[in-house]
PDB file of C-alpha atoms and ligand atoms in Angstrom:
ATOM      1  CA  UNK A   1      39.675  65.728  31.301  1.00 43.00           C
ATOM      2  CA  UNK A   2      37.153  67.231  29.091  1.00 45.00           C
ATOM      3  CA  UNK A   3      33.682  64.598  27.839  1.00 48.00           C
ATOM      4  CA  UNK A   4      31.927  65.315  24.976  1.00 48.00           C
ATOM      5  CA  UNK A   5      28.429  64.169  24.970  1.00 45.00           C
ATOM      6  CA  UNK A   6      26.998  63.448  21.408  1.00 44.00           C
ATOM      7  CA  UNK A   7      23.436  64.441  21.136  1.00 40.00           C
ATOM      8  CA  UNK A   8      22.156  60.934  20.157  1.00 40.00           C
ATOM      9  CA  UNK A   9      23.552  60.409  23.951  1.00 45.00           C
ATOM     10  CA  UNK A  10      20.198  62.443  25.568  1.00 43.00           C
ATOM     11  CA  UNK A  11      17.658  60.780  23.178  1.00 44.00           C
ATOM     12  CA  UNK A  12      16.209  57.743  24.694  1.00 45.00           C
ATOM     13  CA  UNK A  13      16.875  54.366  23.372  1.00 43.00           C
ATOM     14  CA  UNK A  14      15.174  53.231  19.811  1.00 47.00           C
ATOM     15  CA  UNK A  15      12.323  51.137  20.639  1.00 57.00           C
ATOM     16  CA  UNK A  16      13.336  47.389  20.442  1.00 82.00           C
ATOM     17  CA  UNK A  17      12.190  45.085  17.788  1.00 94.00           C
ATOM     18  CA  UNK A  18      11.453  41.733  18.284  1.00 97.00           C
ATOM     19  CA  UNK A  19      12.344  39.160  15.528  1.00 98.00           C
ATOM     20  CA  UNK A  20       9.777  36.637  15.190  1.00 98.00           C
ATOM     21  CA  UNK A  21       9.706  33.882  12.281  1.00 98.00           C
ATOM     22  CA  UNK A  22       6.757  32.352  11.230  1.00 98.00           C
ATOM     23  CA  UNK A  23       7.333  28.667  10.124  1.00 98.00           C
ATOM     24  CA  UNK A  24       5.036  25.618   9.195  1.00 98.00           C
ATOM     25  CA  UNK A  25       4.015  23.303   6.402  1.00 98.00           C
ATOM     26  CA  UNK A  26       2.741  24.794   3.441  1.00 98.00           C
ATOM     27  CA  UNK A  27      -0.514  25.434   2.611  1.00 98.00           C
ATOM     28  CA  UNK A  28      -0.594  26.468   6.002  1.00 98.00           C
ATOM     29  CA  UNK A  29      -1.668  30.024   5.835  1.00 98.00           C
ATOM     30  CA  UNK A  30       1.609  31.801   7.120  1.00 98.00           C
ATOM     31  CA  UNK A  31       1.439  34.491   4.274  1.00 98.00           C
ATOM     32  CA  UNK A  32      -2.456  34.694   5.042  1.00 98.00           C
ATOM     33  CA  UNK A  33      -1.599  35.589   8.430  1.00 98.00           C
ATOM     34  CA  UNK A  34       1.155  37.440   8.087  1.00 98.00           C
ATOM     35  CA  UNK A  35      -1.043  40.217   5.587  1.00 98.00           C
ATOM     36  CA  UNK A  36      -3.876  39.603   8.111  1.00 97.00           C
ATOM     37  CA  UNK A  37      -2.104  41.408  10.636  1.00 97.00           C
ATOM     38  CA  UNK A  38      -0.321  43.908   8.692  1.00 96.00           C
ATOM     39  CA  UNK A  39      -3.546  45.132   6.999  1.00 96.00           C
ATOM     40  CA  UNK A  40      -7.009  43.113   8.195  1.00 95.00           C
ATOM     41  CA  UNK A  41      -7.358  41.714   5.140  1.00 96.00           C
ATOM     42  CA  UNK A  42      -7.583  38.477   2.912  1.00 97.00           C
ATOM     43  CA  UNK A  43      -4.959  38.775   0.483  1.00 96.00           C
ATOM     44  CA  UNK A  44      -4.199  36.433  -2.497  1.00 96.00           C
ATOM     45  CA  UNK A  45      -1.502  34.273  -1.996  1.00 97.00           C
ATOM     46  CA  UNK A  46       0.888  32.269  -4.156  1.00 97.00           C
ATOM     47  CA  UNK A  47       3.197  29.125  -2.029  1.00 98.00           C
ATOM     48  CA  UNK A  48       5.900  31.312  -0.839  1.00 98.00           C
ATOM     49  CA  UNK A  49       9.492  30.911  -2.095  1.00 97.00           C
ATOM     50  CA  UNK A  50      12.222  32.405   0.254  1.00 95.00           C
ATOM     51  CA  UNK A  51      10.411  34.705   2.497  1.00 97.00           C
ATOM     52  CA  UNK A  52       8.249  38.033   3.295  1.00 97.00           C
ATOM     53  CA  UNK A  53       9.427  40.223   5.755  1.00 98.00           C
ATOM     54  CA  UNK A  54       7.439  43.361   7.197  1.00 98.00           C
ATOM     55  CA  UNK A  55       7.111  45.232  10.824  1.00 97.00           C
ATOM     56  CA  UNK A  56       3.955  44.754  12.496  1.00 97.00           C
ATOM     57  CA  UNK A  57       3.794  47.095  15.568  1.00 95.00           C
ATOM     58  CA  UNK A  58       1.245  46.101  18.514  1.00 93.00           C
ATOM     59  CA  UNK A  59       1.085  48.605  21.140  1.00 88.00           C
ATOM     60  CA  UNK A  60       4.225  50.115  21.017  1.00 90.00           C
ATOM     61  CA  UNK A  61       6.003  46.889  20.439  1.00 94.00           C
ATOM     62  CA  UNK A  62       7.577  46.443  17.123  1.00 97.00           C
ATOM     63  CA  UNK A  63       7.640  42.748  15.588  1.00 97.00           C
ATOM     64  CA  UNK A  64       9.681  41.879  12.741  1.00 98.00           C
ATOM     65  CA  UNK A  65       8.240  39.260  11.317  1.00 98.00           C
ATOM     66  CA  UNK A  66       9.919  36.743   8.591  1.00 98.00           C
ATOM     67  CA  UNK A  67       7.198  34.403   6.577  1.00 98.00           C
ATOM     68  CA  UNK A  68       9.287  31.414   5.661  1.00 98.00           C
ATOM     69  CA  UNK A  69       8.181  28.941   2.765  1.00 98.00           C
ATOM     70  CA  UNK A  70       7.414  26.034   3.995  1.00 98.00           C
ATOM     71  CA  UNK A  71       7.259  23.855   0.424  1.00 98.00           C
ATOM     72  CA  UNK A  72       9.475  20.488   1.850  1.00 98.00           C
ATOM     73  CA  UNK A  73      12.234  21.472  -0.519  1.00 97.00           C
ATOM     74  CA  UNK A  74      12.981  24.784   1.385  1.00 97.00           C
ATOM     75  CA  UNK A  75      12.213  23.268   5.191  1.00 97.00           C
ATOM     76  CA  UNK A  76      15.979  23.061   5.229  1.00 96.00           C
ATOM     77  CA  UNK A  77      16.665  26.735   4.964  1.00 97.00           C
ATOM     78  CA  UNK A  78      14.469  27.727   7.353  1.00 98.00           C
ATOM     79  CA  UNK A  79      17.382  27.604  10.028  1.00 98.00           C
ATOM     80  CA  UNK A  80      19.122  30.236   7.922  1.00 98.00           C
ATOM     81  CA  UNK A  81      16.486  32.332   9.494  1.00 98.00           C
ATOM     82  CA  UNK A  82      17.302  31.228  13.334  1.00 98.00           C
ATOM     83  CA  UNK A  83      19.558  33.665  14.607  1.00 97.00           C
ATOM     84  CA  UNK A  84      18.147  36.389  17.049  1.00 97.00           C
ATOM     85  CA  UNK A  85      14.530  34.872  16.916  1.00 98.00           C
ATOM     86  CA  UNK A  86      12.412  35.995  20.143  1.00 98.00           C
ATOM     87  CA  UNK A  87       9.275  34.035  18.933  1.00 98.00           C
ATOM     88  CA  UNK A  88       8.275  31.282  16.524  1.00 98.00           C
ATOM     89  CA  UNK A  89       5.094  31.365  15.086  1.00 98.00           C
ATOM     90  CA  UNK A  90       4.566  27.464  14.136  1.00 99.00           C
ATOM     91  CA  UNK A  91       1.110  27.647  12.009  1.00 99.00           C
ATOM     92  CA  UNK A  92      -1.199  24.368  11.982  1.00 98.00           C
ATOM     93  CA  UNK A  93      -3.642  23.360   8.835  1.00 98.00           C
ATOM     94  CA  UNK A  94      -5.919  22.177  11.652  1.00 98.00           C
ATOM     95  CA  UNK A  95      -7.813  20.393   8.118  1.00 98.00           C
ATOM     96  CA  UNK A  96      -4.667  18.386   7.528  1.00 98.00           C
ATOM     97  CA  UNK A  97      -4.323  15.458   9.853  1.00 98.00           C
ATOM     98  CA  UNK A  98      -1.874  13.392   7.478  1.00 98.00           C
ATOM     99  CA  UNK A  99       1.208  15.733   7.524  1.00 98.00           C
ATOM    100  CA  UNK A 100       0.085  16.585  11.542  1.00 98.00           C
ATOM    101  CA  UNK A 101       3.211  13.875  12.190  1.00 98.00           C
ATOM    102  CA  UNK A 102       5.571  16.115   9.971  1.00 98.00           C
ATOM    103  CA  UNK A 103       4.771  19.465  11.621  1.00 98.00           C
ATOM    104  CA  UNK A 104       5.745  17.521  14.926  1.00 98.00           C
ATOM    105  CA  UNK A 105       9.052  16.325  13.571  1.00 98.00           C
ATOM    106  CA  UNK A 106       9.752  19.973  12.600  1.00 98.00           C
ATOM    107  CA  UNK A 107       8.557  21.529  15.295  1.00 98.00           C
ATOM    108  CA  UNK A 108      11.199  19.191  17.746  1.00 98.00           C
ATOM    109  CA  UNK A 109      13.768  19.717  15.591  1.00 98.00           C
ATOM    110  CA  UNK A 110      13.547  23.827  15.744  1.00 98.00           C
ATOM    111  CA  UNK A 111      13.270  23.567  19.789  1.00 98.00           C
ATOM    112  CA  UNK A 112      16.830  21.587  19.551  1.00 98.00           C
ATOM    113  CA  UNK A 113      18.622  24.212  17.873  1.00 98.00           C
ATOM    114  CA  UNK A 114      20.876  26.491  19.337  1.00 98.00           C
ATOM    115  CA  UNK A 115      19.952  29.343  18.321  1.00 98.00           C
ATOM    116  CA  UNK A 116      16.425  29.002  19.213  1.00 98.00           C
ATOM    117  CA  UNK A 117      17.238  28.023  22.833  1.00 97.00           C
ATOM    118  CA  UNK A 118      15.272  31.524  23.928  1.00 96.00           C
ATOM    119  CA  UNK A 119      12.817  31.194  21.622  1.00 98.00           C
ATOM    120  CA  UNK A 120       9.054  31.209  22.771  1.00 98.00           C
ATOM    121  CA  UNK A 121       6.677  29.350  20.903  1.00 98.00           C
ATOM    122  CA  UNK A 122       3.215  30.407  19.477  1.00 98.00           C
ATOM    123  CA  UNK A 123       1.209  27.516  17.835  1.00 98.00           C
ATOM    124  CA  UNK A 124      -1.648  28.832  15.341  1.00 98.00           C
ATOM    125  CA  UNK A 125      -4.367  26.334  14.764  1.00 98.00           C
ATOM    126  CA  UNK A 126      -5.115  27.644  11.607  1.00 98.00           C
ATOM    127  CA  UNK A 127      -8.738  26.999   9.253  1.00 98.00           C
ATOM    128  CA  UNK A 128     -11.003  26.683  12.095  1.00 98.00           C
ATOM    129  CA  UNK A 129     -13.705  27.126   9.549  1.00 98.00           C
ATOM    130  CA  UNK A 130     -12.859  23.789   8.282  1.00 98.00           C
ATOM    131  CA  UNK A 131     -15.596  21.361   8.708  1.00 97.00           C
ATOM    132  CA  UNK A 132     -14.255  18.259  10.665  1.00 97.00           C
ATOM    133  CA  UNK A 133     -11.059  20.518  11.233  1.00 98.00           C
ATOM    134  CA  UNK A 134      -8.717  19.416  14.201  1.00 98.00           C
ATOM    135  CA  UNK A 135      -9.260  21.453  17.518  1.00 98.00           C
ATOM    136  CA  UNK A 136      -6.339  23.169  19.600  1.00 98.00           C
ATOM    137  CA  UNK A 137      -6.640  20.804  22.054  1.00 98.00           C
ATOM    138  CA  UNK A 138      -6.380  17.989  19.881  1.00 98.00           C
ATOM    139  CA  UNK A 139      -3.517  19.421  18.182  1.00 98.00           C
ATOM    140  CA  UNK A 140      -1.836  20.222  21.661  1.00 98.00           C
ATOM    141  CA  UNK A 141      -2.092  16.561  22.323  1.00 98.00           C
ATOM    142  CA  UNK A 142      -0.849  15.055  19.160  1.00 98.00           C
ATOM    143  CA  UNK A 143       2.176  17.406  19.423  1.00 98.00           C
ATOM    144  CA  UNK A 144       2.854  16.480  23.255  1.00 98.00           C
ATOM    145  CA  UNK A 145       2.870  20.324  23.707  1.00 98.00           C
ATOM    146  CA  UNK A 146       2.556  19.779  27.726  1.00 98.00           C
ATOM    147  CA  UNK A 147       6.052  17.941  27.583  1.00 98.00           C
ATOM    148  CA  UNK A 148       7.699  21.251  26.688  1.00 98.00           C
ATOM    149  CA  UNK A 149       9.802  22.680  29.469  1.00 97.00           C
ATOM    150  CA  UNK A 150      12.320  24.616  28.541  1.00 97.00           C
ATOM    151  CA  UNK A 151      10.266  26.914  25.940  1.00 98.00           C
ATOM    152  CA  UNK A 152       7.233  29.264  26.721  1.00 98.00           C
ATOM    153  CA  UNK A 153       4.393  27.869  24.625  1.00 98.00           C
ATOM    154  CA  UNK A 154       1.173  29.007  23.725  1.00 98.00           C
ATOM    155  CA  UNK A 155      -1.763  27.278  21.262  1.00 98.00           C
ATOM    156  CA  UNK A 156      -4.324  29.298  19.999  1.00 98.00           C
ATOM    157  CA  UNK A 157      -6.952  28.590  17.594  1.00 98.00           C
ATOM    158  CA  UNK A 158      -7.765  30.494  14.273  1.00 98.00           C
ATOM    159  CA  UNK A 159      -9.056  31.515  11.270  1.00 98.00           C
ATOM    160  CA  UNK A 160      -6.829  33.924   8.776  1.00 98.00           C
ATOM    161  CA  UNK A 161      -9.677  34.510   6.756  1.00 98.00           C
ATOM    162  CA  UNK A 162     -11.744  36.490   9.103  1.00 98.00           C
ATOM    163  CA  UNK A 163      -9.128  37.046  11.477  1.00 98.00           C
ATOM    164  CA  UNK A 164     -10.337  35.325  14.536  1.00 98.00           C
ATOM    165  CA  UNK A 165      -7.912  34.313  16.884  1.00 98.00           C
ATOM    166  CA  UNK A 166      -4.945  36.476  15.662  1.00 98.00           C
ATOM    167  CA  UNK A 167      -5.419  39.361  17.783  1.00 97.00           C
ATOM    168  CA  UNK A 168      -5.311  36.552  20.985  1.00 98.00           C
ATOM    169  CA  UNK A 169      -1.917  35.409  19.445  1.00 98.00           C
ATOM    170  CA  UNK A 170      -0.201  38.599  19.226  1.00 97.00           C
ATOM    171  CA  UNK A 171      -1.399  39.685  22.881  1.00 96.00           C
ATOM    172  CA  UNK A 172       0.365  36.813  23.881  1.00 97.00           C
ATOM    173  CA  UNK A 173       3.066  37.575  22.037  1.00 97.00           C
ATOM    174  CA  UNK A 174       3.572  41.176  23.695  1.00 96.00           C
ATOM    175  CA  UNK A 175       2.966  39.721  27.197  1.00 95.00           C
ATOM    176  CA  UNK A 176       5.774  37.781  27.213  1.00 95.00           C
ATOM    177  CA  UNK A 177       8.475  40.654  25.676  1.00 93.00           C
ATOM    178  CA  UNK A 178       8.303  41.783  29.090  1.00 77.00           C
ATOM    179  CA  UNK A 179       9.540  38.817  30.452  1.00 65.00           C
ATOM    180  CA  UNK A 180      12.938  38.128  29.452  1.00 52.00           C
TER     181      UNK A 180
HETATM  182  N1  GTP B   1     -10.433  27.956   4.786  1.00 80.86           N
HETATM  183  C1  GTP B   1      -9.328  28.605   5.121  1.00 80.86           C
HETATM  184  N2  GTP B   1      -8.355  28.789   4.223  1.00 80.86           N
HETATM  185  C2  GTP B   1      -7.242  29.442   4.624  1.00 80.86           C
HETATM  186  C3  GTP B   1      -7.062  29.936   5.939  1.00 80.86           C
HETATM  187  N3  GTP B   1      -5.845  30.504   6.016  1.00 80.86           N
HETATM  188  C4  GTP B   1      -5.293  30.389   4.800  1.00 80.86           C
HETATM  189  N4  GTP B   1      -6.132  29.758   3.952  1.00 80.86           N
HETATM  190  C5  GTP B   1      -5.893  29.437   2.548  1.00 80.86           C
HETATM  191  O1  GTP B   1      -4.859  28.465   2.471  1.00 80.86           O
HETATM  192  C6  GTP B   1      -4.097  28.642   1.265  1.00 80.86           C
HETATM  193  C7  GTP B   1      -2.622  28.739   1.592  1.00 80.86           C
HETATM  194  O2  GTP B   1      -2.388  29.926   2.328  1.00 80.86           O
HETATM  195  P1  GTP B   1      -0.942  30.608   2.389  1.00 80.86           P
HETATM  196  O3  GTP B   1      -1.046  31.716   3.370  1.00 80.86           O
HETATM  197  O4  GTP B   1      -0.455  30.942   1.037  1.00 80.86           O
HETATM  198  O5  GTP B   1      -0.083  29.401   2.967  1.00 80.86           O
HETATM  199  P2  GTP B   1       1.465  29.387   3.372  1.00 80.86           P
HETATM  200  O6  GTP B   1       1.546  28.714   4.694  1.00 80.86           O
HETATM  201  O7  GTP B   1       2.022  30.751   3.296  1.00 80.86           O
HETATM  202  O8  GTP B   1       2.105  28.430   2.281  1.00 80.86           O
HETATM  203  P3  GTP B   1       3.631  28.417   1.712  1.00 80.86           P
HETATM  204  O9  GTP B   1       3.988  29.813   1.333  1.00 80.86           O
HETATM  205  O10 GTP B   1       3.619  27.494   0.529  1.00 80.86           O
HETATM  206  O11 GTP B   1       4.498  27.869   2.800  1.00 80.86           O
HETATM  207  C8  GTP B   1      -4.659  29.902   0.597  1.00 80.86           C
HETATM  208  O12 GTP B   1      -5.575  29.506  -0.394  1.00 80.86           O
HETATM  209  C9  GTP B   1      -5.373  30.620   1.745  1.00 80.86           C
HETATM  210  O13 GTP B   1      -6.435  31.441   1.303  1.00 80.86           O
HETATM  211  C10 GTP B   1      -8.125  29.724   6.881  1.00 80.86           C
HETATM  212  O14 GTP B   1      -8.077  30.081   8.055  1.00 80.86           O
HETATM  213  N5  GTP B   1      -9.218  29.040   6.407  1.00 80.86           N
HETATM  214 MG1   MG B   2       3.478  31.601   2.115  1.00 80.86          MG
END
């Protein structure tokens, strides 16, 4: 019995990409954040309608990341996005207290689906720069972060406009691709 060995057979593996999604209210400053990593810089955004997809790579670890509009009318596609998602990025106007019940709603809603049962969690607390703008910690506790078990969470605070905080997000994010 003769075996042929292909060449693609002796190269190693292509490096794995990790889906991520990036989901929250709008207004919230997904796209910001999104271009912030991609290119450190500002970039002018209009309210996003479907989605922007591009590869960021940190350290040898490829992210594909999917900015989802998050305009109430397209909240319901956003699970149309779900399947194969390593990490949700749920971004936080830390500014806007009256919709902080809504972001809740959605964010309990994502952790019961099926096909984000893997899924870790990274919670931006976006517009730090704000005056009077909600802290992590505050934000943590209105969202009952602490009660969530069966996800790997992680809050961090930011600001897309100057990029503070991002870098801590997406080290956290490459920590745990490791783990599973
Ligand atoms: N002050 C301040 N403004 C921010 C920050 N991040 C984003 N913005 C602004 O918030 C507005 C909305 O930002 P986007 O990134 O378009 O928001 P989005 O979450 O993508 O919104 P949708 O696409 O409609 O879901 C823009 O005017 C941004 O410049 C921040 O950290 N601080
Ligand atoms: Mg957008």
């Amino acid at each position: 019995m003769s075996v042929v060995l292909h060449q693609s057979d002796c190269l190693p593996p292509l490096l794995s990409e990790h889906k991520v999604i990036i989901v929250g209210l709008d207004n919230a400053g997904k796209t910001t954040i999104l271009y912030q990593f991609l290119m450190n810089e500002v970039v002018h955004t209009s309210p996003t309608i479907g989605s922007n997809v591009e590869e960021i790579v940190v350290k040898n670890t490829h992210f594909l990341m999917w900015d989802i509009g998050g305009q109430e009318s397209l909240r319901s596609l956003w699970n149309t996005y779900y399947s194969n998602t390593e990490f949700i990025i749920l971004v936080v106007d830390s500014i806007d207290r009256e919709r902080l019940s809504i972001t809740k709603e959605e964010l309990y809603r994502m952790l019961a689906h099926e096909d984000l049962r893997k899924a870790a969690v990274l919670i931006f607390a976006n517009k730090q720069d704000m005056k009077g703008c909600m802290t992590a910690a505050e934000i943590s506790k209105y969202l009952t972060l602490s009660s969530i078990k069966d996800h790997p969470w992680h809050i961090q605070s930011c600001c897309a406009l100057t990029g503070e905080g991002l870098c801590q997000g997406l080290e956290w994010m490459t920590s745990r691709t490791g783990v599973r």
